[in-house]
Tab-separated table of C-alpha atoms in Angstrom:
chain	number	residue	atom	x	y	z
A	1	ASP	CA	-4.664	15.782	1.476
A	2	ALA	CA	-2.201	14.996	4.231
A	3	LYS	CA	1.171	14.431	2.603
A	4	THR	CA	4.469	12.888	3.527
A	5	THR	CA	7.914	13.747	2.215
A	6	GLN	CA	10.667	11.161	2.066
A	7	PRO	CA	14.089	11.043	0.406
A	8	ASN	CA	14.000	9.188	-2.886
A	9	SER	CA	16.810	6.840	-1.955
A	10	MET	CA	19.259	5.907	0.783
A	11	GLU	CA	22.152	3.514	1.149
A	12	SER	CA	23.363	1.567	4.135
A	13	ASN	CA	26.027	-0.969	4.888
A	14	GLU	CA	24.954	-4.393	6.007
A	15	GLU	CA	24.650	-4.840	9.789
A	16	GLU	CA	24.657	-1.083	10.411
A	17	PRO	CA	21.672	0.919	11.688
A	18	VAL	CA	19.502	2.777	9.181
A	19	HIS	CA	17.445	5.884	9.905
A	20	LEU	CA	14.719	6.567	7.337
A	21	PRO	CA	13.167	10.031	7.752
A	22	CYS	CA	9.654	11.191	6.942
A	23	ASN	CA	8.219	14.700	7.105
A	24	HIS	CA	4.486	15.189	7.592
A	25	SER	CA	3.978	18.806	8.543
A	26	THR	CA	0.198	18.759	7.867
A	27	ILE	CA	-0.519	15.795	10.114
A	28	SER	CA	-3.727	16.073	12.125
A	29	GLY	CA	-4.044	15.291	15.803
A	30	THR	CA	-5.637	11.902	15.291
A	31	ASP	CA	-3.571	10.685	12.347
A	32	TYR	CA	-1.585	7.544	12.907
A	33	ILE	CA	1.796	7.247	11.187
A	34	HIS	CA	2.215	3.950	9.398
A	35	TRP	CA	5.263	2.470	7.719
A	36	TYR	CA	5.073	-0.195	5.060
A	37	ARG	CA	7.803	-1.615	2.896
A	38	GLN	CA	7.735	-3.223	-0.526
A	39	LEU	CA	10.302	-5.835	-1.434
A	40	PRO	CA	11.019	-6.342	-5.147
A	41	SER	CA	8.119	-7.939	-7.036
A	42	GLN	CA	5.965	-8.172	-3.901
A	43	GLY	CA	3.060	-6.282	-2.420
A	44	PRO	CA	3.729	-3.871	0.444
A	45	GLU	CA	4.028	-5.296	3.939
A	46	TYR	CA	3.349	-3.665	7.287
A	47	VAL	CA	6.366	-2.592	9.311
A	48	ILE	CA	5.195	-0.475	12.232
A	49	HIS	CA	2.795	2.296	13.236
A	50	GLY	CA	2.429	4.879	15.991
A	51	LEU	CA	0.511	7.916	17.173
A	52	THR	CA	2.615	9.956	19.589
A	53	SER	CA	5.036	7.761	21.484
A	54	ASN	CA	8.050	5.935	20.134
A	55	VAL	CA	7.259	2.348	19.186
A	56	ASN	CA	9.326	-0.809	18.928
A	57	ASN	CA	8.631	-4.196	17.394
A	58	ARG	CA	10.730	-7.065	16.163
A	59	MET	CA	11.216	-5.463	12.760
A	60	ALA	CA	11.991	-1.858	13.582
A	61	SER	CA	11.573	1.163	15.823
A	62	LEU	CA	9.558	4.287	15.110
A	63	ALA	CA	10.673	7.584	16.566
A	64	ILE	CA	8.061	10.353	16.413
A	65	ALA	CA	8.978	13.999	16.901
A	66	GLU	CA	7.333	15.778	19.799
A	67	ASP	CA	5.402	18.075	17.430
A	68	ARG	CA	4.562	15.006	15.280
A	69	LYS	CA	5.591	16.787	12.117
A	70	SER	CA	8.260	14.226	11.384
A	71	SER	CA	9.140	10.650	12.183
A	72	THR	CA	12.024	8.258	11.658
A	73	LEU	CA	11.944	4.558	10.971
A	74	ILE	CA	14.965	2.850	12.504
A	75	LEU	CA	16.268	-0.500	11.330
A	76	HIS	CA	18.756	-1.490	14.005
A	77	ARG	CA	20.913	-3.809	11.885
A	78	ALA	CA	20.245	-3.704	8.172
A	79	THR	CA	20.440	-6.946	6.257
A	80	LEU	CA	20.389	-7.545	2.511
A	81	ARG	CA	16.789	-8.649	2.906
A	82	ASP	CA	15.849	-5.159	4.088
A	83	ALA	CA	16.509	-3.718	0.630
A	84	ALA	CA	13.095	-2.384	-0.339
A	85	VAL	CA	11.017	0.737	-0.885
A	86	TYR	CA	9.835	2.111	2.447
A	87	TYR	CA	6.599	4.086	2.578
A	88	CYS	CA	5.579	6.485	5.315
A	89	ILE	CA	1.782	6.826	5.257
A	90	LEU	CA	-0.765	8.937	7.065
A	91	ARG	CA	-4.437	8.322	7.253
A	92	ASP	CA	-6.209	10.830	5.055
A	93	PRO	CA	-8.058	13.083	7.493
A	94	TRP	CA	-10.368	14.526	4.885
A	95	SER	CA	-11.633	11.187	3.728
A	96	GLY	CA	-14.535	9.663	5.563
A	97	THR	CA	-13.210	6.300	4.455
A	98	TYR	CA	-9.867	6.982	6.152
A	99	LYS	CA	-7.968	5.915	3.073
A	100	TYR	CA	-4.206	5.655	3.066
A	101	ILE	CA	-2.174	7.723	0.616
A	102	PHE	CA	1.144	6.236	-0.490
A	103	GLY	CA	3.887	8.570	-1.695
A	104	THR	CA	6.855	7.445	-3.772
A	105	GLY	CA	8.711	6.176	-0.723
A	106	THR	CA	12.433	5.765	-0.032
A	107	ARG	CA	14.339	3.098	-1.904
A	108	LEU	CA	16.827	1.568	0.528
A	109	LYS	CA	19.911	-0.088	-0.866
A	110	VAL	CA	21.895	-2.305	1.497
A	111	LEU	CA	25.536	-2.855	0.644
A	112	ALA	CA	27.251	-6.115	1.548
B	1	GLU	CA	-2.748	-18.388	7.951
B	2	ALA	CA	-3.044	-18.048	4.201
B	3	GLY	CA	-2.298	-14.630	2.751
B	4	VAL	CA	-4.158	-12.587	0.172
B	5	ALA	CA	-4.368	-14.510	-3.079
B	6	GLN	CA	-4.456	-12.874	-6.497
B	7	SER	CA	-4.659	-14.214	-10.011
B	8	PRO	CA	-3.382	-14.081	-12.613
B	9	ARG	CA	0.105	-12.910	-11.668
B	10	TYR	CA	0.797	-11.552	-15.145
B	11	LYS	CA	-1.397	-10.491	-18.034
B	12	ILE	CA	-0.580	-9.053	-21.432
B	13	ILE	CA	-3.381	-7.641	-23.577
B	14	GLU	CA	-3.811	-5.262	-26.457
B	15	LYS	CA	-5.457	-1.898	-26.011
B	16	ARG	CA	-9.239	-1.895	-26.209
B	17	GLN	CA	-9.390	-5.472	-24.927
B	18	SER	CA	-10.972	-6.456	-21.612
B	19	VAL	CA	-9.281	-7.980	-18.595
B	20	ALA	CA	-10.338	-9.186	-15.154
B	21	PHE	CA	-8.389	-9.728	-11.969
B	22	TRP	CA	-9.403	-11.871	-9.014
B	23	CYS	CA	-8.631	-11.471	-5.330
B	24	ASN	CA	-9.322	-13.705	-2.337
B	25	PRO	CA	-8.663	-11.867	0.937
B	26	ILE	CA	-7.559	-13.342	4.233
B	27	SER	CA	-10.395	-15.277	5.842
B	28	GLY	CA	-12.490	-13.116	8.119
B	29	HIS	CA	-11.240	-9.785	6.772
B	30	ALA	CA	-14.178	-7.471	6.244
B	31	THR	CA	-12.398	-4.747	4.312
B	32	LEU	CA	-10.929	-5.250	0.843
B	33	TYR	CA	-8.936	-2.773	-1.216
B	34	TRP	CA	-7.814	-2.579	-4.829
B	35	TYR	CA	-4.771	-0.463	-5.610
B	36	GLN	CA	-3.084	0.506	-8.867
B	37	GLN	CA	0.697	0.872	-8.815
B	38	ILE	CA	2.316	2.445	-11.847
B	39	LEU	CA	6.035	1.821	-12.257
B	40	GLY	CA	8.073	4.107	-10.008
B	41	GLN	CA	5.070	5.285	-7.981
B	42	GLY	CA	3.413	4.241	-4.763
B	43	PRO	CA	0.127	2.340	-4.780
B	44	LYS	CA	-3.005	4.379	-5.434
B	45	LEU	CA	-6.312	3.273	-3.957
B	46	LEU	CA	-8.926	2.527	-6.609
B	47	ILE	CA	-11.758	1.134	-4.512
B	48	GLN	CA	-12.459	0.030	-0.953
B	49	PHE	CA	-15.142	-2.470	0.085
B	50	GLN	CA	-16.555	-2.997	3.544
B	51	ASN	CA	-18.071	-6.482	3.347
B	52	ASN	CA	-19.861	-6.303	-0.012
B	53	GLY	CA	-20.550	-2.566	0.016
B	54	VAL	CA	-18.420	0.120	-1.618
B	55	VAL	CA	-16.956	2.593	0.864
B	56	ASP	CA	-14.743	4.618	-1.464
B	57	ASP	CA	-14.426	4.508	-5.235
B	58	SER	CA	-13.535	8.150	-5.772
B	59	GLN	CA	-10.384	7.344	-7.757
B	60	LEU	CA	-11.833	4.524	-9.839
B	61	PRO	CA	-12.161	5.487	-13.537
B	62	LYS	CA	-15.736	4.333	-13.714
B	63	ASP	CA	-16.030	4.692	-17.464
B	64	ARG	CA	-13.749	1.692	-17.883
B	65	PHE	CA	-13.092	0.122	-14.491
B	66	SER	CA	-15.567	-1.874	-12.417
B	67	ALA	CA	-15.255	-3.980	-9.296
B	68	GLU	CA	-17.509	-6.188	-7.283
B	69	ARG	CA	-17.480	-8.195	-4.092
B	70	LEU	CA	-20.769	-9.997	-4.258
B	71	LYS	CA	-20.670	-12.259	-1.209
B	72	GLY	CA	-18.390	-10.123	0.910
B	73	VAL	CA	-15.450	-12.441	0.349
B	74	ASP	CA	-13.552	-12.558	-2.929
B	75	SER	CA	-13.549	-9.742	-5.440
B	76	THR	CA	-12.983	-9.061	-9.115
B	77	LEU	CA	-11.664	-5.931	-10.801
B	78	LYS	CA	-12.399	-5.467	-14.486
B	79	ILE	CA	-11.074	-3.086	-17.102
B	80	GLN	CA	-13.055	-2.634	-20.300
B	81	PRO	CA	-11.686	-1.368	-22.630
B	82	ALA	CA	-8.054	-1.177	-21.574
B	83	LYS	CA	-5.797	1.758	-22.458
B	84	LEU	CA	-2.028	1.912	-22.678
B	85	GLU	CA	-1.892	3.957	-19.453
B	86	ASP	CA	-3.558	1.105	-17.544
B	87	SER	CA	-0.263	-0.792	-17.624
B	88	ALA	CA	0.520	-1.225	-13.934
B	89	VAL	CA	0.544	-3.668	-11.057
B	90	TYR	CA	-2.887	-4.165	-9.516
B	91	LEU	CA	-2.678	-4.930	-5.832
B	92	CYS	CA	-5.377	-6.339	-3.622
B	93	ALA	CA	-5.250	-5.866	0.138
B	94	SER	CA	-7.483	-6.754	3.047
B	95	SER	CA	-7.842	-5.771	6.677
B	96	PHE	CA	-9.787	-7.186	9.581
B	97	ARG	CA	-11.517	-3.954	10.525
B	98	PRO	CA	-11.967	-0.703	8.673
B	99	PRO	CA	-9.657	2.176	9.519
B	100	PRO	CA	-9.130	4.628	11.183
B	101	GLY	CA	-5.830	4.410	12.764
B	102	THR	CA	-4.474	1.066	13.578
B	103	ASP	CA	-5.740	-1.643	11.296
B	104	THR	CA	-3.027	-3.367	9.277
B	105	GLN	CA	-3.514	-3.922	5.569
B	106	TYR	CA	-2.257	-7.216	4.156
B	107	PHE	CA	-1.332	-7.128	0.494
B	108	GLY	CA	-1.347	-9.796	-2.154
B	109	PRO	CA	1.521	-10.257	-4.638
B	110	GLY	CA	-0.265	-8.245	-7.314
B	111	THR	CA	-1.123	-8.747	-10.979
B	112	ARG	CA	1.206	-7.122	-13.471
B	113	LEU	CA	-0.799	-5.864	-16.470
B	114	THR	CA	0.871	-4.865	-19.700
B	115	VAL	CA	-1.288	-3.172	-22.331
B	116	LEU	CA	0.225	-3.139	-25.820
């Protein structure tokens, strides 16, 4: 199974940028990299996704390494509301159903 | 637009009892997923439906878990009989198209099951 590796936890000060890393050395050529986040007592929510190029949306930016073996989710100005568990997910290339495999994610703590 | 609805939000049962969870996906979403999330872990896919057909149930413990999506809209997940290790949050998600690649999954708030 394609796997991702993320730090268990990170801290950031409010209104500062946050860089959340993800390693995925076994990524296949057609795997998309997805990021979801899970706020306390809620289901996960979509943040951003990409294939090869860097991506931006109103929530975050996704920087993908040239060899695609790692990526970084960038929150440009962290707020208290961004405190959540962030999951980096690859499509499972060996599954004909293209299922998504969640790891344990990175718990982000934002300090006021 | 309305999000994914799940009920109940919380359920407490004793081991060996039965329990059922209900999910109503976003209108028009063809694909529906049930996940199990044990405390401290990421969600694990139990079953995936495309319309009313099962696409993947490889991680569903079929001796005790069952799920159906009869009319291709809402779905139920049942556990019978429950074990202590089934204590978890059960998440339902839906997406407009099936993967691969780019289709976003929208998650409900989940049902927290406690088995005593």
